[in-house]
Coordinates of C-alpha atoms in Angstrom, one line a residue:
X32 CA 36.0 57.6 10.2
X33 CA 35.1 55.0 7.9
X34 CA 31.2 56.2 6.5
X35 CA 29.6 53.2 7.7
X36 CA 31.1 52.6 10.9
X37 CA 30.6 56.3 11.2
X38 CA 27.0 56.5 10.7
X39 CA 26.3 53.7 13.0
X40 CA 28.3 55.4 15.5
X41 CA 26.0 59.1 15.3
X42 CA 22.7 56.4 15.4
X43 CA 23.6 55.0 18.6
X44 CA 24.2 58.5 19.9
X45 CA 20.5 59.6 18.9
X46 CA 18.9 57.6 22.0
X47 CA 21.1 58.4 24.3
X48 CA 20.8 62.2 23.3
X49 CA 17.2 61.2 23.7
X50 CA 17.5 59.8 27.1
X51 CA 19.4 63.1 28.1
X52 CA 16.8 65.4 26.7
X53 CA 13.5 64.1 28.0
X54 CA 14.1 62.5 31.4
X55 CA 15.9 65.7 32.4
X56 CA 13.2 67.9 30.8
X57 CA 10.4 66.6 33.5
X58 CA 12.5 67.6 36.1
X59 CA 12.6 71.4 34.3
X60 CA 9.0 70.9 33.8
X61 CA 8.5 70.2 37.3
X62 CA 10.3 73.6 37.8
X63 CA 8.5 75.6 36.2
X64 CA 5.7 74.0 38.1
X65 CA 6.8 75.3 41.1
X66 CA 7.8 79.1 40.3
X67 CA 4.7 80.1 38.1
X68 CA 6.0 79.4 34.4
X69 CA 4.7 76.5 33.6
X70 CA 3.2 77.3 30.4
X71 CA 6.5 78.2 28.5
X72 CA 8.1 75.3 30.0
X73 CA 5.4 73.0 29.2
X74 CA 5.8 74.7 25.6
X75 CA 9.9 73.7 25.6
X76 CA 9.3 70.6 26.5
X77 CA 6.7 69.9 23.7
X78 CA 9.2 71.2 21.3
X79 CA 12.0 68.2 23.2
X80 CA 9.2 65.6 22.5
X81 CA 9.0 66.6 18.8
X82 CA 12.4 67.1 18.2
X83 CA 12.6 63.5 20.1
X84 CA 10.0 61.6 18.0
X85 CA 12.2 63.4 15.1
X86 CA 15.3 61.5 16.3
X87 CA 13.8 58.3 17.0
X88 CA 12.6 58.1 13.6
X89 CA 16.0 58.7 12.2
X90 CA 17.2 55.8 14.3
X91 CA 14.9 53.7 12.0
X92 CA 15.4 54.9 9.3
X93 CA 19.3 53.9 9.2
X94 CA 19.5 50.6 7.3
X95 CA 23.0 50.1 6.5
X96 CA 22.6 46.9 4.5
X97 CA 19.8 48.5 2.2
X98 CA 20.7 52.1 1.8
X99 CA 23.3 54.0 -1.2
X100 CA 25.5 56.4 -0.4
X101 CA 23.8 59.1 -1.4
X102 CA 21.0 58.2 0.9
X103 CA 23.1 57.4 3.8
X104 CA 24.6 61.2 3.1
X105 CA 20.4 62.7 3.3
X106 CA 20.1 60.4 6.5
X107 CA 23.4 62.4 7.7
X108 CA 22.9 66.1 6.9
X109 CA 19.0 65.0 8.4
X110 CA 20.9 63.7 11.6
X111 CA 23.3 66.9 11.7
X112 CA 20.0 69.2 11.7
X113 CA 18.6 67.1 14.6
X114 CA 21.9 67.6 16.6
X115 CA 21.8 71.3 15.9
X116 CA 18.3 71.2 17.1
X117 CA 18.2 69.4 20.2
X118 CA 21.4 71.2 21.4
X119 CA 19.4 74.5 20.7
X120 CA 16.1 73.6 22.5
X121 CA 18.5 73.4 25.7
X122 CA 20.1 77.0 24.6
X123 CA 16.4 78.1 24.8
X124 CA 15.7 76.8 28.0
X125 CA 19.1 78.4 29.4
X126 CA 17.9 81.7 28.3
X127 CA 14.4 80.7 30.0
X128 CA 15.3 80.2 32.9
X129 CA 18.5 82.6 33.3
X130 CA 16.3 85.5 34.6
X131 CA 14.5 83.7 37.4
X132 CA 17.0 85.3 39.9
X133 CA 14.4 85.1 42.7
X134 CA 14.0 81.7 42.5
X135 CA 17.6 81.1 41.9
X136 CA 16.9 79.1 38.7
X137 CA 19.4 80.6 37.0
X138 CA 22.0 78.5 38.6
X139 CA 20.8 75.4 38.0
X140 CA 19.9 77.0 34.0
X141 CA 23.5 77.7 33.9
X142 CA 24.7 73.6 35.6
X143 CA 22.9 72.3 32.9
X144 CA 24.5 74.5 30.5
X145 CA 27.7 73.5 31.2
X146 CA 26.6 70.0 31.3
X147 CA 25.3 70.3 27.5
X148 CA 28.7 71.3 26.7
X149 CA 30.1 68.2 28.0
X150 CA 27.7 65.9 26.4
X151 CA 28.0 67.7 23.2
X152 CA 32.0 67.6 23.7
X153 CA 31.5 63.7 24.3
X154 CA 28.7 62.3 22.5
X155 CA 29.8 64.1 19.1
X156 CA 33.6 63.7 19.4
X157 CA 33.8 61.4 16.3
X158 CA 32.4 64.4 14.1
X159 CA 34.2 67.4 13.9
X160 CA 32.0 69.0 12.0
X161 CA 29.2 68.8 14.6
X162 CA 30.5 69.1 17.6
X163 CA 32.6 72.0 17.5
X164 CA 29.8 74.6 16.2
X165 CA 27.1 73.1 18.8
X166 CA 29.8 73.9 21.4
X167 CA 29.7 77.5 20.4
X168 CA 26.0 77.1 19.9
X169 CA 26.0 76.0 24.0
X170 CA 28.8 78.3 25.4
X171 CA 28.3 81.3 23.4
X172 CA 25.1 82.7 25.1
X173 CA 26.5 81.5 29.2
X174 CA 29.8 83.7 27.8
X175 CA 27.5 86.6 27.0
X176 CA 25.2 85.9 29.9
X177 CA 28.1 86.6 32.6
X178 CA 29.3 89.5 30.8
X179 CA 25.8 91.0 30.7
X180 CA 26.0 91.1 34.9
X181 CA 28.2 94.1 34.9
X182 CA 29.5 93.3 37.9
X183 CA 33.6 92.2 38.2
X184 CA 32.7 88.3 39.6
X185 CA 30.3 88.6 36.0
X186 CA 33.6 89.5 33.8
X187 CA 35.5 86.5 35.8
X188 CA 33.0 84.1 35.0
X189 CA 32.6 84.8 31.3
X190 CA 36.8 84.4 31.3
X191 CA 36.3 81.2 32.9
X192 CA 33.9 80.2 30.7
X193 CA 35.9 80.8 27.6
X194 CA 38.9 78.7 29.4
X195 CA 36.3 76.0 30.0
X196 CA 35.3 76.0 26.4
X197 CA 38.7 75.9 25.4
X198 CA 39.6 72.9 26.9
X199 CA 36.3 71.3 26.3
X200 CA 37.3 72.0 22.7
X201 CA 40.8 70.6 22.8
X202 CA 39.9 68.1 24.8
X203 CA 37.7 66.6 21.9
X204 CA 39.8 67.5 19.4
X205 CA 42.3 65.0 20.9
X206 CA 40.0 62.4 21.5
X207 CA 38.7 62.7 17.7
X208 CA 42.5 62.9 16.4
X209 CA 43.0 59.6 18.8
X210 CA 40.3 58.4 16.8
X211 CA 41.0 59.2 13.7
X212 CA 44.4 57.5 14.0
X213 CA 42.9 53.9 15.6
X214 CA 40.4 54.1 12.9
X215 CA 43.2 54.2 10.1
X216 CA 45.0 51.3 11.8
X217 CA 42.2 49.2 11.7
X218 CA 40.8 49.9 8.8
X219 CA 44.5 49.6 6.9
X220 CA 47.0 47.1 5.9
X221 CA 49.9 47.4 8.0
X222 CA 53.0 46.7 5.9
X223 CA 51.4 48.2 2.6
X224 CA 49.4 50.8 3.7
X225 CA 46.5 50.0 1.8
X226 CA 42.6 48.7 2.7
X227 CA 42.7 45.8 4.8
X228 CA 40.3 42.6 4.2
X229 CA 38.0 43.8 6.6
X230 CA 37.4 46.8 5.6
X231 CA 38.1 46.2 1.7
X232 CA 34.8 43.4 2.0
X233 CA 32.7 46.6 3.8
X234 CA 33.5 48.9 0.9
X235 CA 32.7 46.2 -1.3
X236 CA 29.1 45.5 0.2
X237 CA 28.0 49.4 0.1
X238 CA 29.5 49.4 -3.5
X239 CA 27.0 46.7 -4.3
X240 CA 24.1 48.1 -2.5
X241 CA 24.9 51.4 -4.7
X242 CA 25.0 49.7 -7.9
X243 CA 21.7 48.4 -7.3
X244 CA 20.3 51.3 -7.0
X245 CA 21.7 52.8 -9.6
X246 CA 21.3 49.8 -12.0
X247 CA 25.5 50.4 -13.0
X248 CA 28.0 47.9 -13.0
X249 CA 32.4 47.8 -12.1
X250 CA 34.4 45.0 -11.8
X251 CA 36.7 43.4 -9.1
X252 CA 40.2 42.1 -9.8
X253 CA 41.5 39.3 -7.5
X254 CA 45.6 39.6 -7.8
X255 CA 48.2 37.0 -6.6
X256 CA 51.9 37.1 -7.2
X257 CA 53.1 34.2 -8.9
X258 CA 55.4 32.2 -7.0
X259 CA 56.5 34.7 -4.1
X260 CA 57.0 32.4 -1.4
X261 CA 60.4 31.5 -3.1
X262 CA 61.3 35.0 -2.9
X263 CA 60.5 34.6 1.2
X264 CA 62.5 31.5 1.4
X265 CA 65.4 32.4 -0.2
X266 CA 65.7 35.8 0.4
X267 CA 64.2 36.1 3.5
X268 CA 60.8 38.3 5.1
X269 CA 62.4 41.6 5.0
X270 CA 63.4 41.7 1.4
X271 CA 60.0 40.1 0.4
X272 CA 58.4 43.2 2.5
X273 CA 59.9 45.2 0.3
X274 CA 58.8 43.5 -2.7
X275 CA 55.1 43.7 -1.4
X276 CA 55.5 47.8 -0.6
X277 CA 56.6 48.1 -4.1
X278 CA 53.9 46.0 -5.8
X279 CA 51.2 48.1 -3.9
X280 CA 52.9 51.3 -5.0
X281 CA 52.7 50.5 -8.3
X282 CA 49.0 49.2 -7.9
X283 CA 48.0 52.6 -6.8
X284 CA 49.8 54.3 -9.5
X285 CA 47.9 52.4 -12.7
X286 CA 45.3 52.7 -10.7
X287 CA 44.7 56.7 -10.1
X288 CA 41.6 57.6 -9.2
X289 CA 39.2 55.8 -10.8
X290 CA 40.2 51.7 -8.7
X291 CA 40.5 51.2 -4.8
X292 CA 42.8 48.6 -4.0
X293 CA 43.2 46.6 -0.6
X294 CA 45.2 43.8 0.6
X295 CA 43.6 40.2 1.6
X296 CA 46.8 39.0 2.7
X297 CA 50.5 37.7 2.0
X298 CA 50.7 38.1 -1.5
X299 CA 46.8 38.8 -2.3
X300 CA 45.5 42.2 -3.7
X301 CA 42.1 42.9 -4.7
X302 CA 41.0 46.1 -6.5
X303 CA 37.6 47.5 -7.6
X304 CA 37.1 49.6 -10.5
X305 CA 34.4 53.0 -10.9
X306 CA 30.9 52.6 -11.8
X307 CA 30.1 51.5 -15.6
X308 CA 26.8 52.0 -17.2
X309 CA 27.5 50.1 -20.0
X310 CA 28.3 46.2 -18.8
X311 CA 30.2 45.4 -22.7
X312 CA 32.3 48.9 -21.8
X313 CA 33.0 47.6 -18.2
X314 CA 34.6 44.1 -19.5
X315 CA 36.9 45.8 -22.1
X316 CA 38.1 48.1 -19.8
X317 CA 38.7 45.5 -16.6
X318 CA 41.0 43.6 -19.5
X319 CA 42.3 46.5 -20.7
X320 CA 43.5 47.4 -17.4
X321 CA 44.4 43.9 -16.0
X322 CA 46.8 43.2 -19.2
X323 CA 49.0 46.7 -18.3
X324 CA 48.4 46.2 -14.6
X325 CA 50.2 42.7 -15.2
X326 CA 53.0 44.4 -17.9
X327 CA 53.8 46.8 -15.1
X328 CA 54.1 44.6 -12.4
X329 CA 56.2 42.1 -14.6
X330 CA 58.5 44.9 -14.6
X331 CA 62.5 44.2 -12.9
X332 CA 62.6 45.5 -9.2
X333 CA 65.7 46.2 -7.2
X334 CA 65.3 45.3 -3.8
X335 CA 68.8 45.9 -1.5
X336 CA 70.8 45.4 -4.7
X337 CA 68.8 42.3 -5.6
X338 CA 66.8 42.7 -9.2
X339 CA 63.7 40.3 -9.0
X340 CA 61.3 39.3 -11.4
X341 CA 57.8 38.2 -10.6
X342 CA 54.7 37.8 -12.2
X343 CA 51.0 37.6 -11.6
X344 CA 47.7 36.2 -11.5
X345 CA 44.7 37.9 -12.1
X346 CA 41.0 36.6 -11.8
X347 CA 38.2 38.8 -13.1
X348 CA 35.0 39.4 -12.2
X349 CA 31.6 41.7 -12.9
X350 CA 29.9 43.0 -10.3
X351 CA 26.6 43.4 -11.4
X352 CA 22.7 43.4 -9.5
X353 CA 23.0 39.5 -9.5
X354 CA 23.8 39.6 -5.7
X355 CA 24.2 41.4 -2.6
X356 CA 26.8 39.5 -1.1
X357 CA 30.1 40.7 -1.1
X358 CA 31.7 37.3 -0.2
X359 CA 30.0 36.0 -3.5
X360 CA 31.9 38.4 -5.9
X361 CA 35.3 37.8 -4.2
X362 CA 34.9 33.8 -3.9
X363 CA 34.2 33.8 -7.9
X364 CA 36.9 36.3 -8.6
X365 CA 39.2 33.9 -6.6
X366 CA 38.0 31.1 -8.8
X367 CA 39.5 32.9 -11.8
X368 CA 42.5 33.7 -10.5
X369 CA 43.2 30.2 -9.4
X370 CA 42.1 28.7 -13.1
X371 CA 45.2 31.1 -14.2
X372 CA 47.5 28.9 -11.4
X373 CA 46.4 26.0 -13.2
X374 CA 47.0 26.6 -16.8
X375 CA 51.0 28.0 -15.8
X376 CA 50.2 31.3 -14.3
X377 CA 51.0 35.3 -15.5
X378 CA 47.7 35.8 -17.0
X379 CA 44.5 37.2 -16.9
X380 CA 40.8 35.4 -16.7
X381 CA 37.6 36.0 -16.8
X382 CA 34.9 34.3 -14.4
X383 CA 31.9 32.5 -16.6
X384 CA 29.3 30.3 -15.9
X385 CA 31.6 27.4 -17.4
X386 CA 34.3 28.0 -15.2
X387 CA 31.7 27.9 -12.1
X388 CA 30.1 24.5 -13.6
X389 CA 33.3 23.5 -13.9
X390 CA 34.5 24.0 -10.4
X391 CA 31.5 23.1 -9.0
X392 CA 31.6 19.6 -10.6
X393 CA 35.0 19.2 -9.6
X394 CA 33.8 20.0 -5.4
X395 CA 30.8 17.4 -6.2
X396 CA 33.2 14.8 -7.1
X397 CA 35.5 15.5 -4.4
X398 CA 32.3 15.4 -1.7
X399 CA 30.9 12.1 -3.2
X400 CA 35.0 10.9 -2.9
X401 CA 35.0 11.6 0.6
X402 CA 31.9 9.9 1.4
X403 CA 32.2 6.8 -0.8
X404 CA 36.1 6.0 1.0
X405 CA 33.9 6.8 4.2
X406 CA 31.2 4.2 3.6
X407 CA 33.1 1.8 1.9
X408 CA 31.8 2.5 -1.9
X409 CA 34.6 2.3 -3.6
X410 CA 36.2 -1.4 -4.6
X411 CA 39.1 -2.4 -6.6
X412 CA 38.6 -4.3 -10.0
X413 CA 41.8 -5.9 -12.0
X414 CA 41.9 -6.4 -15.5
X415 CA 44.1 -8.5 -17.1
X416 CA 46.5 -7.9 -19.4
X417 CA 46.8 -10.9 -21.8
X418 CA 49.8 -11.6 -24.6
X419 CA 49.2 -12.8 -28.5
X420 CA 48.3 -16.6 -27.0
X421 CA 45.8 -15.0 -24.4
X422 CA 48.2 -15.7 -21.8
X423 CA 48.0 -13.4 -18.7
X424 CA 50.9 -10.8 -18.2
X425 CA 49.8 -8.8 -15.9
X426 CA 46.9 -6.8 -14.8
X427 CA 45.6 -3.2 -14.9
X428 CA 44.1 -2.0 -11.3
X429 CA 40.7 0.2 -11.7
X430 CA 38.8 1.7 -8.8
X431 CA 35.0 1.4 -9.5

């Protein structure tokens, strides 16, 4: 699962792990009330109150807007031990109350056993890694517990109990692949197999929130193909398809390991770069690699016997600590790419401060247009045009 949507997944599930461990503990309290062990049960639940102030401070603690991901990956080993704890604090109270035969607490100890294993199966289905050793953690001592009857129904019971693991565990397993799979198709491009907008802007916003901490800088590269809609309308949808798999697949080969790439759109690609520490060293290199990224998609294609030739557009842009908003980086990256449109396209540009002033200027004067026709500002002047004996000729029509 994507980290982010991930994490906030596992911090909803701390309350209501909560919810299941302390309302249900009064009720074991009030148990032990009632058949003379009160003070080791008043002892487990102090240890479910701890363990529950633990995991409500967690929740609190995850700020996904604010936090790198190296301290979203402390915030999730932390949340992992809390799981493993809570789960166990039930184990302990299993074993507690197992031996109260007389009182026949040891069949509700063992229904709430089971029922662990079913909110552990359900709660944590998103993380492998979690819930299948809890599971064992919870079904391991009721397995051992029947067997240690030594009576035939005892033996049964423990068999059962393995089958009911079992399926608990497949059960989950299938649920998490389920996942897994809806959580690539959203988070992916369909045609191209690449990052999709949403996702690509998500990655982009933690990627910022980690270069502030760690003062580094990369940059983002805005692609569009030059002139691809004639491909479309001449060629037809399925043979420009083709183009666009080929164009990502040989994106994702320049790039390697060190660039994600993603898909805005049509005929938009974006791609981020690794961390820099040296901002002068991050430039050269984001040229570098836009000038043989542009080489290499220039390159002939064969498409259903077709060779096509296309070229692109690239707009650069640094990501630095001077914001925290994605939207920000892409908008001026988008800026750049669109300057290369406008001086004949198959190039690569830079985003500046002039090329901002410049756009912005040229917004200003198209909002001050707007509201001029609107409120009747603008009027039409003529100038004459006169011959050599100052006669009039004709006239020149100004807007003022």
């Amino acid at each position: 699962m994507n980290n982010m949507r991930f994490y906030a997944y596992l911090q909803k599930q701390i309350l209501l792990m909560l919810g299941l461990s302390i309302i249900p503990g009064i009720g074991y309290l009030f148990l032990g009330w009632l058949n003379d062990i009160l003070i080791p049960a008043l002892l487990w639940y102090l240890l479910v109150l701890i363990l529950s102030v633990w995991g409500y401070r967690l929740y609190h603690q995850y700020l996904l807007d604010q936090m790198s991901d190296k301290e979203l990956q402390i915030w999730y080993n932390r949340l992992s031990a809390f799981f493993y704890a809570i789960f166990s604090a039930w184990t302990l109270i299993f074993m507690l109350y197992a031996s109260e035969t007389e009182s026949h607490l040891h069949y509700i100890a063992i229904f709430t056993q089971l029922g662990a294993a079913v909110v552990a199966s359900a709660l944590l289905v998103a993380d492998k890694k979690l819930f299948i050793p809890i599971l064992l953690i919870i079904m391991v001592p009721l397995i051992i517990y029947f067997a240690l009857i030594g009576e035939w129904y005892g033996y049964i019971l423990s068999f059962f109990s393995i089958i009911f693991m079992s399926v608990l565990f497949y059960a989950a397993n299938s649920s998490n692949k389920l996942l897994m799979k809806t959580r690539y198709q959203a988070l992916h491009d369909q045609l191209t197999g690449l990052y999709n907008r949403h996702h690509f802007v998500d990655l982009l916003q933690q990627i910022i929130i980690n270069l502030k901490h760690s003062k580094n800088v990369a940059y983002l590269l805005l692609i569009d193909l030059d002139h691809f809609k004639t491909i479309n309308d001449s060629l037809g949808h399925d043979i420009g398809d083709h183009m666009l798999k080929e164009v990502s697949r040989r994106m994702e080969k320049s790039a390697g390991n060190d660039h994600t790439i993603g898909r805005l759109g049509g005929d938009e690609f974006i791609v981020i770069s690794k961390e820099f520490r040296d901002k002068e060293k991050c430039l050269q290199h984001a040229m570098d690699f836009s000038e043989q990224l542009l080489a290499y998609l220039k390159e002939t294609y064969i498409v259903d016997q077709h060779h096509l030739y296309i070229t692109a557009s690239i707009g650069v842009n640094l990501i630095d600590n001077s914001s925290i908003q994605a939207g920000r980086f892409i908008k001026e990256a988008d800026i750049a790419m669109y300057e290369v449109k406008a001086q004949g396209r198959n190039g690569v540009i830079l985003f500046n401060n002039e090329l901002s002033k410049r756009v912005e200027y040229h917004l200003e004067i198209e909002r001050r247009l707007h509201f001029a026709l609107k409120n009747g500002e603008i009027r039409l002047m003529y100038q004459p045009q006169v011959d050599s004996t100052q006669r009039v000729i004709g006239c020149e029509v100004l807007v003022r």
